[in-house]
Short mmCIF file of N, CA and C in Angstrom, two decimals:
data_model
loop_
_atom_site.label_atom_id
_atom_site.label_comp_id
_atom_site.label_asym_id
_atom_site.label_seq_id
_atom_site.Cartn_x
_atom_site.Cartn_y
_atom_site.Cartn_z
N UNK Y 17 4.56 -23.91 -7.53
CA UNK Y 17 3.91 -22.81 -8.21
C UNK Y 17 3.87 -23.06 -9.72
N UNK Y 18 4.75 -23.69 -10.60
CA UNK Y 18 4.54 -24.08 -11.39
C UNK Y 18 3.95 -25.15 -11.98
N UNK Y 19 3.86 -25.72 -11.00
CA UNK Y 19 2.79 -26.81 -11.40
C UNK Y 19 1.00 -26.19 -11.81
N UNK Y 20 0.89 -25.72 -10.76
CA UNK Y 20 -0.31 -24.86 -10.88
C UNK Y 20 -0.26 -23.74 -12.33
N UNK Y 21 -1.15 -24.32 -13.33
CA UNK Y 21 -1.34 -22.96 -14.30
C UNK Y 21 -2.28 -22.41 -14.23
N UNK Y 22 -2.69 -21.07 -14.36
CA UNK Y 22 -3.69 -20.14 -14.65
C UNK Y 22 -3.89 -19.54 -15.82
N UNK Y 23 -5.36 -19.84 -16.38
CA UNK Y 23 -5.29 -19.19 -17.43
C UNK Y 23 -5.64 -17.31 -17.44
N UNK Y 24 -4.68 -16.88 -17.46
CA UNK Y 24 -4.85 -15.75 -16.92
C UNK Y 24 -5.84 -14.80 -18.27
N UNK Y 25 -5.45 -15.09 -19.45
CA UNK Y 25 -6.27 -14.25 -20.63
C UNK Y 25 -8.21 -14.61 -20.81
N UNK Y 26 -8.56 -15.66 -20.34
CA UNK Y 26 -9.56 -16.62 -20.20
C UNK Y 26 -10.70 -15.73 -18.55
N UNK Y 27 -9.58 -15.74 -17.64
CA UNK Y 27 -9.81 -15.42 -16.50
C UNK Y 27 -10.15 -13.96 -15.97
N UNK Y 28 -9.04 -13.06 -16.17
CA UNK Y 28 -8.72 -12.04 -15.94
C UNK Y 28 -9.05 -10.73 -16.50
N UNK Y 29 -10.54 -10.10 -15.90
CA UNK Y 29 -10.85 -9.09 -16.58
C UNK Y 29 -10.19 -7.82 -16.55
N UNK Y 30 -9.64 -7.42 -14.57
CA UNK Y 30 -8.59 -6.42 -14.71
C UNK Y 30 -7.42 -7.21 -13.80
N UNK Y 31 -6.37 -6.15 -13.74
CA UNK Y 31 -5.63 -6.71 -13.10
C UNK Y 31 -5.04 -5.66 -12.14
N UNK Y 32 -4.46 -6.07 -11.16
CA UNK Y 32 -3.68 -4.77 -10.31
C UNK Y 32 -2.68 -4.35 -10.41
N UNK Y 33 -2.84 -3.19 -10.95
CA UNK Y 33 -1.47 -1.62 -10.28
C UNK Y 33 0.13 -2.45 -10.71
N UNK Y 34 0.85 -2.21 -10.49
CA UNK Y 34 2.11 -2.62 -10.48
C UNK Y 34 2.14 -2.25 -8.47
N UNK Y 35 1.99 -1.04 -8.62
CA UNK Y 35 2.26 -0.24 -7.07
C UNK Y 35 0.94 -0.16 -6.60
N UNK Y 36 0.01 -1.10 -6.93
CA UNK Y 36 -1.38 -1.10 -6.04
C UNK Y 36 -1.19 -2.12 -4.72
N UNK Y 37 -1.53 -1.46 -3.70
CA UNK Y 37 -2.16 -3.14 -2.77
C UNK Y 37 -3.66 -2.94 -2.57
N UNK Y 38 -3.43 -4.64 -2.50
CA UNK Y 38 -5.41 -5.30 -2.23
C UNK Y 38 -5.59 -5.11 -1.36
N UNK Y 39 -6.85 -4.99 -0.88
CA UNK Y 39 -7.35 -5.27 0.72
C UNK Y 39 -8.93 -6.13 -0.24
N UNK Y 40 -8.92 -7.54 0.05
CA UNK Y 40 -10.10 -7.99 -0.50
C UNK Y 40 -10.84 -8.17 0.58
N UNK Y 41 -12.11 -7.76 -0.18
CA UNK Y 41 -13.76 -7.27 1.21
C UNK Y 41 -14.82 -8.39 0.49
N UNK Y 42 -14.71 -9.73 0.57
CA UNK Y 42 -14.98 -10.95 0.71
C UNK Y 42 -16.86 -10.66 0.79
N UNK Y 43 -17.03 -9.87 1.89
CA UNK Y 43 -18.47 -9.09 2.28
C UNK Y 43 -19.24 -10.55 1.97
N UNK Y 44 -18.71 -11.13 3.08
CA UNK Y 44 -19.34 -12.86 3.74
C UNK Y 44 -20.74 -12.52 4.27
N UNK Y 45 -21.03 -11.51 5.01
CA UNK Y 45 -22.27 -10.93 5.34
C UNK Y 45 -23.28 -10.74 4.15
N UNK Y 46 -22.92 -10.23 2.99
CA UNK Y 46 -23.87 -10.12 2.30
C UNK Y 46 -24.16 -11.36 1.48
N UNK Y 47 -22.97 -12.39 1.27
CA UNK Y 47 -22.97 -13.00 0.57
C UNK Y 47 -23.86 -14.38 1.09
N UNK Y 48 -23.52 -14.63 2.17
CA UNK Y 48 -24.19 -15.60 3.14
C UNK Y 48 -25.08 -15.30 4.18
N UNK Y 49 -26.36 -14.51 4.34
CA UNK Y 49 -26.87 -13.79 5.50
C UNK Y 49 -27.32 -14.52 6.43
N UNK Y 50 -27.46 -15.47 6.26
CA UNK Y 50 -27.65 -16.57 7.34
C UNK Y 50 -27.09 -17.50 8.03
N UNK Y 51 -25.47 -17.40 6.94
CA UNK Y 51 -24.65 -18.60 7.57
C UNK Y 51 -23.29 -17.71 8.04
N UNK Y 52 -23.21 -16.37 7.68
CA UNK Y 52 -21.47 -16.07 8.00
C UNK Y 52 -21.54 -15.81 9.74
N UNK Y 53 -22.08 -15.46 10.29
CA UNK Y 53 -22.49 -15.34 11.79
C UNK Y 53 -21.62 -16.83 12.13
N UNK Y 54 -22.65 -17.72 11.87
CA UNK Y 54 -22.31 -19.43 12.30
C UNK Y 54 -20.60 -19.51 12.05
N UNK Y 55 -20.77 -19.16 10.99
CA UNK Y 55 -18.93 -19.90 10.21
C UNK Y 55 -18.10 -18.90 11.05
N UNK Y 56 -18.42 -17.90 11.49
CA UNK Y 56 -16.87 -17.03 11.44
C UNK Y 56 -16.65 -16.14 11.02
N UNK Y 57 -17.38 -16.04 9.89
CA UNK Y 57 -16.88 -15.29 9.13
C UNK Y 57 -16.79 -13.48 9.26
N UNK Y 58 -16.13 -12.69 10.54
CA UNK Y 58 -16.36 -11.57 10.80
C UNK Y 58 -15.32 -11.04 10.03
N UNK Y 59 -15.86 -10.12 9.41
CA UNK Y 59 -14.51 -9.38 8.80
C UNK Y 59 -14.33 -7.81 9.72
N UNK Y 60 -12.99 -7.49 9.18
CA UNK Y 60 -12.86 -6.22 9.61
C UNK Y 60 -13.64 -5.16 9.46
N UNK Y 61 -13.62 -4.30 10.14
CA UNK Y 61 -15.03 -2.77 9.92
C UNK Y 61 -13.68 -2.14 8.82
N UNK Y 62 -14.05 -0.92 8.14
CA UNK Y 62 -13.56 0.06 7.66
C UNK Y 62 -12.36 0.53 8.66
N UNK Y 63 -12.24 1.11 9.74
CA UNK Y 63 -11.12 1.66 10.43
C UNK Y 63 -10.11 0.27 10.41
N UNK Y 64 -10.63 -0.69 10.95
CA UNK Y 64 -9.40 -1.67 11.24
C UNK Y 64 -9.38 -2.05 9.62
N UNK Y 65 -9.88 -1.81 9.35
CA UNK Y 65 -9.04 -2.60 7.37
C UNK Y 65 -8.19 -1.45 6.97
N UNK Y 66 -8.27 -0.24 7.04
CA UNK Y 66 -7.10 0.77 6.90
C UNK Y 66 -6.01 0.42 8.05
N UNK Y 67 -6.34 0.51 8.90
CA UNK Y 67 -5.47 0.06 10.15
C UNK Y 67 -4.40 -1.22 9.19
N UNK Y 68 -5.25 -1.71 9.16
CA UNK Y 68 -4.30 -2.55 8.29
C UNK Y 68 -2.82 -2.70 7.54
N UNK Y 69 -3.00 -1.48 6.66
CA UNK Y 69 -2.12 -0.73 5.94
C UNK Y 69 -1.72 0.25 6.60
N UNK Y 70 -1.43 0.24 7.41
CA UNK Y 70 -1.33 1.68 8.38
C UNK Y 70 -0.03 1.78 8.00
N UNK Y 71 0.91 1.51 7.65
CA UNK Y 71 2.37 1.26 7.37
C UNK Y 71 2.53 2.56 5.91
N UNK Y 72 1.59 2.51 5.14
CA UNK Y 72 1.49 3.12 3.96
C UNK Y 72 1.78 4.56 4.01
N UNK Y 73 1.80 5.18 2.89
CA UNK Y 73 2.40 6.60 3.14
C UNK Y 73 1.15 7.35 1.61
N UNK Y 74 0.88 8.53 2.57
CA UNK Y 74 0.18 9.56 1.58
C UNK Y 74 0.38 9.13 0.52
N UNK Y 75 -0.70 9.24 -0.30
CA UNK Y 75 -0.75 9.14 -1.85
C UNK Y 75 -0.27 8.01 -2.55
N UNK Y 76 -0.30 6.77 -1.61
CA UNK Y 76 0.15 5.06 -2.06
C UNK Y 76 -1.15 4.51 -2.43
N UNK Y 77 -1.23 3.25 -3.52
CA UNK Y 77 -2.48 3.09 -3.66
C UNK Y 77 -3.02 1.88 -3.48
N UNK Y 78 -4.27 1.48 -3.27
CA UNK Y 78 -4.83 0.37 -2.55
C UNK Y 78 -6.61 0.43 -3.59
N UNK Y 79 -6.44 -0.93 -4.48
CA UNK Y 79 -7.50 -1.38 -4.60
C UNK Y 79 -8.71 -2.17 -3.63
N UNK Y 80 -9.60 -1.82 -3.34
CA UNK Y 80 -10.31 -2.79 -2.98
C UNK Y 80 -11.07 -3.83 -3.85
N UNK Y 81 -11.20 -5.21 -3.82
CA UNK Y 81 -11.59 -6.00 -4.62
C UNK Y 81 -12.81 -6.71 -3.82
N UNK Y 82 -14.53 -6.23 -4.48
CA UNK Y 82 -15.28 -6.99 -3.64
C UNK Y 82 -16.36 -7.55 -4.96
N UNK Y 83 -16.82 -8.30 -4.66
CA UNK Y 83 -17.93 -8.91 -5.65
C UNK Y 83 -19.21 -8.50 -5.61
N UNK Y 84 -19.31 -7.79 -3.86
CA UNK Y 84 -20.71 -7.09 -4.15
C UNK Y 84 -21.23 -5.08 -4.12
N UNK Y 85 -20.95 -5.24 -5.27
CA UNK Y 85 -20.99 -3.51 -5.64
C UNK Y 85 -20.29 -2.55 -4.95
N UNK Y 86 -20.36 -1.41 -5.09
CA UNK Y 86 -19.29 -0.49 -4.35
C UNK Y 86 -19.85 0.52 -3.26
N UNK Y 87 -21.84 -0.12 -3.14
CA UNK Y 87 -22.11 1.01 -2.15
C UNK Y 87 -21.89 -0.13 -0.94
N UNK Y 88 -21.17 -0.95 -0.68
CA UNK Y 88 -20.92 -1.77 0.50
C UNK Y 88 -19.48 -1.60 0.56
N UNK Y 89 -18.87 -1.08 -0.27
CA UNK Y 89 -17.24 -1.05 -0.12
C UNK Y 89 -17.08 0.89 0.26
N UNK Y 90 -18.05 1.39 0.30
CA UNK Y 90 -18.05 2.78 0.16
C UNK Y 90 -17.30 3.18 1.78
N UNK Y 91 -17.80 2.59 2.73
CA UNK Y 91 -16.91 3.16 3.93
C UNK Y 91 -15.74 2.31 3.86
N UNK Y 92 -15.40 1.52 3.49
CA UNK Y 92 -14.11 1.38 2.96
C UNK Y 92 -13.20 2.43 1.92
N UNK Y 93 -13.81 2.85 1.09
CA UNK Y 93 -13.00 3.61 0.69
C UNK Y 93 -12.95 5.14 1.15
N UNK Y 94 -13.68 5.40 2.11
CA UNK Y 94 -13.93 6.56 2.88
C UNK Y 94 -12.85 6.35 3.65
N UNK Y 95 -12.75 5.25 4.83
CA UNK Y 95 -11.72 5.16 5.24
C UNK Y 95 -10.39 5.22 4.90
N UNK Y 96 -9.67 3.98 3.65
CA UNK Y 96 -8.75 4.48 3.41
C UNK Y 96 -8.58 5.80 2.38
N UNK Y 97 -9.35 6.96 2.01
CA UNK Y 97 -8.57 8.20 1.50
C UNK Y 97 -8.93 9.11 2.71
N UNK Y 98 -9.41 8.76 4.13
CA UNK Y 98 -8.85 9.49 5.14
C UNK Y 98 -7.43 9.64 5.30
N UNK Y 99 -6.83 8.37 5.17
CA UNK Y 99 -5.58 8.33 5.37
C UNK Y 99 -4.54 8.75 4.58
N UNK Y 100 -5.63 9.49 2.95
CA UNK Y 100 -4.75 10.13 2.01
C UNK Y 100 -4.12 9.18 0.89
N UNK Y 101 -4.58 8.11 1.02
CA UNK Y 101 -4.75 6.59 0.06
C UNK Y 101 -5.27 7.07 -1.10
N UNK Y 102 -4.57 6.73 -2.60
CA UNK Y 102 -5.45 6.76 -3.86
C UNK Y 102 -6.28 5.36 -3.75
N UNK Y 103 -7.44 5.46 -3.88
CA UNK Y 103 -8.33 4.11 -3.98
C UNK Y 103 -8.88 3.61 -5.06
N UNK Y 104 -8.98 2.63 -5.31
CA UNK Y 104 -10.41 2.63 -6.41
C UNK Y 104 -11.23 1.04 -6.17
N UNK Y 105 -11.94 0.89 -6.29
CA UNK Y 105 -13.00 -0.59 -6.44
C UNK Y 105 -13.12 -1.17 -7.21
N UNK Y 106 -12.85 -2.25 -7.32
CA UNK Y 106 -12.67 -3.53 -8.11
C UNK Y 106 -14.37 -4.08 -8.15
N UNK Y 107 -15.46 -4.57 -8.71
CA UNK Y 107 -16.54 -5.19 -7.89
C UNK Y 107 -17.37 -5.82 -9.28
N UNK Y 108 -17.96 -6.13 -8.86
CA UNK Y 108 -19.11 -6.56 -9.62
C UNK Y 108 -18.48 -8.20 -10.92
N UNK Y 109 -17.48 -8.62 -10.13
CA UNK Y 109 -16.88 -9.87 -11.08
C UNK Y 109 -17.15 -11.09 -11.24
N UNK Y 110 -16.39 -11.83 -11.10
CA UNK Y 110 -17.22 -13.35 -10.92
C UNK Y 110 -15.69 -13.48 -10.04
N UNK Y 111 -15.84 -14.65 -9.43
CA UNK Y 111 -15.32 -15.29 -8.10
C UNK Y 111 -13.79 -15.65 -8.60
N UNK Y 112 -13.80 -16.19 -10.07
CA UNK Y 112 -12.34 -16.08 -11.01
C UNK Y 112 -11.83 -14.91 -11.31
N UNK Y 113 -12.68 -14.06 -12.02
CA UNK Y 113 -11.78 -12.57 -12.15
C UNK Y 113 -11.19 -12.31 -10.79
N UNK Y 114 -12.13 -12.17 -9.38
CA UNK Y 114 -11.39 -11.28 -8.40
C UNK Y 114 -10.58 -12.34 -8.04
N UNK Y 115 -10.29 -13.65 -8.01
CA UNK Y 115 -9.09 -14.22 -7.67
C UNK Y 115 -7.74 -14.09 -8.76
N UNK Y 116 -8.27 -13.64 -9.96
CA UNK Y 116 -7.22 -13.47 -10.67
C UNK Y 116 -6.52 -12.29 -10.33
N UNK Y 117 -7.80 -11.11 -10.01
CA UNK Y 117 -7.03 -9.92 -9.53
C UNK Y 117 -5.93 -9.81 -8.51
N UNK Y 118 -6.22 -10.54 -7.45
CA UNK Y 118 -5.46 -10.91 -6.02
C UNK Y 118 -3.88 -11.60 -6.47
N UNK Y 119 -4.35 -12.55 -7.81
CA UNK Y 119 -2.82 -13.10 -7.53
C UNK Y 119 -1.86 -11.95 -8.78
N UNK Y 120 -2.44 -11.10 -9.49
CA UNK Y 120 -1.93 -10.47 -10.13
C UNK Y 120 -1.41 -9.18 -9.21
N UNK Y 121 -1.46 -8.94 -8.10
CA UNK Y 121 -0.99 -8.06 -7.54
C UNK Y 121 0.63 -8.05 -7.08
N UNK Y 122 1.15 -7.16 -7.07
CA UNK Y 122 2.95 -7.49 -6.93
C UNK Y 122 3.01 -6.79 -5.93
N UNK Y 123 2.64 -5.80 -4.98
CA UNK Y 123 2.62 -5.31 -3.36
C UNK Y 123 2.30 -6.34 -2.25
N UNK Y 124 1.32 -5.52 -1.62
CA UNK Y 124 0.92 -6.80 -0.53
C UNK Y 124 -0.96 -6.58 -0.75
N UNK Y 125 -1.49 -8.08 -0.35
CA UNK Y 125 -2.93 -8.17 -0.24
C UNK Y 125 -3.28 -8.48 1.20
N UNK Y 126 -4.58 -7.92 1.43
CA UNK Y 126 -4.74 -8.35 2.61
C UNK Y 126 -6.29 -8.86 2.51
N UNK Y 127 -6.74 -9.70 3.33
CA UNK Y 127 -8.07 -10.11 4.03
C UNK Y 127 -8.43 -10.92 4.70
N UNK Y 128 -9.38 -11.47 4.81
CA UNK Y 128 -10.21 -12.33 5.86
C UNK Y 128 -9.33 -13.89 5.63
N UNK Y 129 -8.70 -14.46 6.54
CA UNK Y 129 -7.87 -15.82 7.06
C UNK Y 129 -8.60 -16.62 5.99
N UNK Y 130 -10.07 -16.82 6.53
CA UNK Y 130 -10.91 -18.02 5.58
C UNK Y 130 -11.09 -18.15 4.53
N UNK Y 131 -10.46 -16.75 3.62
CA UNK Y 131 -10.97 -16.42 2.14
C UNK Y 131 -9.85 -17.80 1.34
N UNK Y 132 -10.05 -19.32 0.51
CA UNK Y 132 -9.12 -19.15 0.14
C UNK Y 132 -8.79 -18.97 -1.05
N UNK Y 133 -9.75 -17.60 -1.66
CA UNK Y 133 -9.30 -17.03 -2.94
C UNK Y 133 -7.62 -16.26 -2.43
N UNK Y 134 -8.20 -15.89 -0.49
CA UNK Y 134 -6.35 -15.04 -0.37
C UNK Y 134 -5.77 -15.68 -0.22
N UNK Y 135 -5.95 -16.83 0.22
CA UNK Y 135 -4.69 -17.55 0.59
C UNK Y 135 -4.20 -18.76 -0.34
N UNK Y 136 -4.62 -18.61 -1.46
CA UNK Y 136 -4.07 -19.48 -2.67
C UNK Y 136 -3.33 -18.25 -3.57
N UNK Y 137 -4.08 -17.22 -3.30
CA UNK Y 137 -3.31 -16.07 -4.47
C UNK Y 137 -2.12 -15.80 -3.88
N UNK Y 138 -2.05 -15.68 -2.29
CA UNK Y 138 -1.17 -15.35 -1.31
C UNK Y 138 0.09 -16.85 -2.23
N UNK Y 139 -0.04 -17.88 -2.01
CA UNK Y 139 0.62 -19.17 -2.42
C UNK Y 139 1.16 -19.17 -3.96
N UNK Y 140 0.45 -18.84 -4.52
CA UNK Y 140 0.49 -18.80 -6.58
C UNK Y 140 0.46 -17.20 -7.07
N UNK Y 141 0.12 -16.52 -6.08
CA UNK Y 141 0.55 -14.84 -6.99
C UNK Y 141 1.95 -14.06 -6.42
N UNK Y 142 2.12 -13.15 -7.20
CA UNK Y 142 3.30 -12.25 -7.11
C UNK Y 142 3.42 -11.36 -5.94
N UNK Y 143 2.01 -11.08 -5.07
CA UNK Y 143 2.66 -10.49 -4.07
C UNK Y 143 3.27 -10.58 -2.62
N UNK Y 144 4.21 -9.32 -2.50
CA UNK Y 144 5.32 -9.61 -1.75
C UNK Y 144 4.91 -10.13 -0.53
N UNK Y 145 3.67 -9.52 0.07
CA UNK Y 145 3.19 -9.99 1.57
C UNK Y 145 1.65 -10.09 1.43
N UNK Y 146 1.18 -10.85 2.13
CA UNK Y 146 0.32 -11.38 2.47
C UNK Y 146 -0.39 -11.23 3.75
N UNK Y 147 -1.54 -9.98 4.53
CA UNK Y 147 -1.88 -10.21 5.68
C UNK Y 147 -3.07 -10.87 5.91
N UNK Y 148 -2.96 -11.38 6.22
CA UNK Y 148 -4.25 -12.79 6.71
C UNK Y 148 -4.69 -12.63 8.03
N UNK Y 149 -5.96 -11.70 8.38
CA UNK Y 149 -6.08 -11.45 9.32
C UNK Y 149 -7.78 -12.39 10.15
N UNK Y 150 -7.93 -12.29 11.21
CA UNK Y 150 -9.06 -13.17 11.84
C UNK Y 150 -9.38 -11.91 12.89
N UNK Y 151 -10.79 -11.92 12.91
CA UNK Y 151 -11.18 -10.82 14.07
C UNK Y 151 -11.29 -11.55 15.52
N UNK Y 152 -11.65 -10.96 16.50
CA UNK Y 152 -11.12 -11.48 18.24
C UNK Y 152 -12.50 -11.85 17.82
N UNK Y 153 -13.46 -11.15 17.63
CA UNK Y 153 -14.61 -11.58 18.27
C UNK Y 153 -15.71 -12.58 17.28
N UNK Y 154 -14.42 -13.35 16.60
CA UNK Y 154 -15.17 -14.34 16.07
C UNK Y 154 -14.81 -15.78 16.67
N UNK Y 155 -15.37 -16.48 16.76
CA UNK Y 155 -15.56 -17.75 17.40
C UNK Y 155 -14.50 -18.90 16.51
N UNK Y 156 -14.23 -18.63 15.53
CA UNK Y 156 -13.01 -18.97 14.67
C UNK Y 156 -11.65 -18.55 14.83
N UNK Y 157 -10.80 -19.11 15.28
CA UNK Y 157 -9.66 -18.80 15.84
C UNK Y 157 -8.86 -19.35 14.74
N UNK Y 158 -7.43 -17.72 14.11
CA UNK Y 158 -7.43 -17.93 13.06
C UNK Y 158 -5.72 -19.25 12.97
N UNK Y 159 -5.80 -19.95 12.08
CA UNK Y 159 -5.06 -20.81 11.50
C UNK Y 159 -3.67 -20.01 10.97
N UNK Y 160 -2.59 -20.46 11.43
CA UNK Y 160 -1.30 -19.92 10.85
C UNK Y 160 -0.61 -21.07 9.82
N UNK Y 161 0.33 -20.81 8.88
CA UNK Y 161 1.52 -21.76 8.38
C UNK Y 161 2.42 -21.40 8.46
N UNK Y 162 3.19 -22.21 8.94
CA UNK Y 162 4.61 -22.20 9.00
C UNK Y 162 5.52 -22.45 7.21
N UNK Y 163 5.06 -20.94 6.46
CA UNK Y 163 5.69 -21.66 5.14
C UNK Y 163 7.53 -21.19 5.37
N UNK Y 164 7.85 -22.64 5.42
CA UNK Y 164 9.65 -22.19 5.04
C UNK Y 164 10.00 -22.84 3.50
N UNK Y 165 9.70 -22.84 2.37
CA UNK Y 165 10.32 -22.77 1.27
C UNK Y 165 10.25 -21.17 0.77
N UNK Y 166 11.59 -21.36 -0.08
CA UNK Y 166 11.79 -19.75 -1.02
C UNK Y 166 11.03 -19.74 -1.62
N UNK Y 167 10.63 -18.08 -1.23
CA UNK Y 167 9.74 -17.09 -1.65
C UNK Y 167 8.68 -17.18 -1.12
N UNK Y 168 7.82 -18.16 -0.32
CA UNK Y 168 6.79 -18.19 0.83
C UNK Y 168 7.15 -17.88 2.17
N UNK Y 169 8.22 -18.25 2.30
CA UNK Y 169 8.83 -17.92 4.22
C UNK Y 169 8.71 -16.48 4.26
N UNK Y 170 8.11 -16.15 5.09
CA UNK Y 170 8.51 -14.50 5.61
C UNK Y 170 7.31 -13.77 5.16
N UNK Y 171 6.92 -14.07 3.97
CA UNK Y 171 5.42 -13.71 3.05
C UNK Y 171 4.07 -13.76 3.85
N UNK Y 172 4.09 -14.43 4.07
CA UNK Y 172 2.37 -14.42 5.16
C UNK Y 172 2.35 -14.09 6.84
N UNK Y 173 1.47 -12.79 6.83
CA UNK Y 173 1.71 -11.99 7.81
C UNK Y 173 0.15 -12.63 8.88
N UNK Y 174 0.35 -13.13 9.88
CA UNK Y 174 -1.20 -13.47 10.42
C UNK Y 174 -1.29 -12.67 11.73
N UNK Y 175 -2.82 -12.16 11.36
CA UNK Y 175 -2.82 -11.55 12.98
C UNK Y 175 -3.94 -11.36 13.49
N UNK Y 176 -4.39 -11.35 14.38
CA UNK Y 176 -5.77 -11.12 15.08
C UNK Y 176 -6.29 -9.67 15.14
N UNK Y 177 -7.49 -9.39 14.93
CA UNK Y 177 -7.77 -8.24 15.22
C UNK Y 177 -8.49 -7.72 16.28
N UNK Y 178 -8.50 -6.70 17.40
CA UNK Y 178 -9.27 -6.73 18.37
C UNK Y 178 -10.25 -5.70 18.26
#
């Protein structure tokens, strides 16, 4: 981890919460409309991305971080302040800010297995857990690591979604 530097002042337009968690919405569909089908790339709907955090308690808070505007993150955040979640949207950045955002988070982040803006921030940022999730009904079957060095072991949570 130290080998790796970031220029974080250069990079980093906002950053997250002390007591925020991510859920990053990648929104591979909009970004690729012709190729995320092929790759894999299914992400979670709104219910299973709260599902997600389901662990959370009234009035805990959860950024979402997406690159393409906030009327595509909007049933996302419908969903999680069903659950009584403070929310807010991260969006409109460049591909460095929202990875800076992800590793600046000190809770837990969650998203799509293939992203590896999560799974390098998951590796080089501060937060505590990491869920790395893959949907059933994608044709991409998701990839686990076995990390056992301190402060990665135990950190990355992988799971399928059905």
């Amino acid at each position: 981890r130290q080998f790796f530097r970031f220029n974080e002042s250069s990079c980093c337009k906002v950053m997250a919460d002390p007591d925020e968690n991510v859920f990053h919405y990648r929104n591979f569909k909009k970004e690729m409309p012709k190729r995320w089908n092929s790759y894999g790339f299914h992400e979670a709907d709104p219910q299973q991305a709260a599902d997600l955090f389901g662990h959370l308690k009234e009035g805990d808070k959860i950024a979402i971080v997406t690159r393409f505007g906030g009327e595509t993150a909007q049933p996302y955040v419908d969903a999680f302040e069903a659950r009584g979640l403070k929310v807010r949207v991260v969006d409109g950045q460049d591909g460095p800010a929202d990875f800076c955002f992800l590793m600046s988070a000190q809770k837990e982040i969650a998203g799509l297995w293939q992203s590896t803006y999560l799974t390098w921030a998951g590796y080089l940022g501060n937060a505590t857990r990491v869920i790395a999730y893959a949907m059933a009904t994608s044709s991409h079957k998701i990839e686990t690591y076995n990390c056992t060095g301190p402060g990665l072991k135990g950190k990355f949570d992988f799971r399928t979604i059905h």
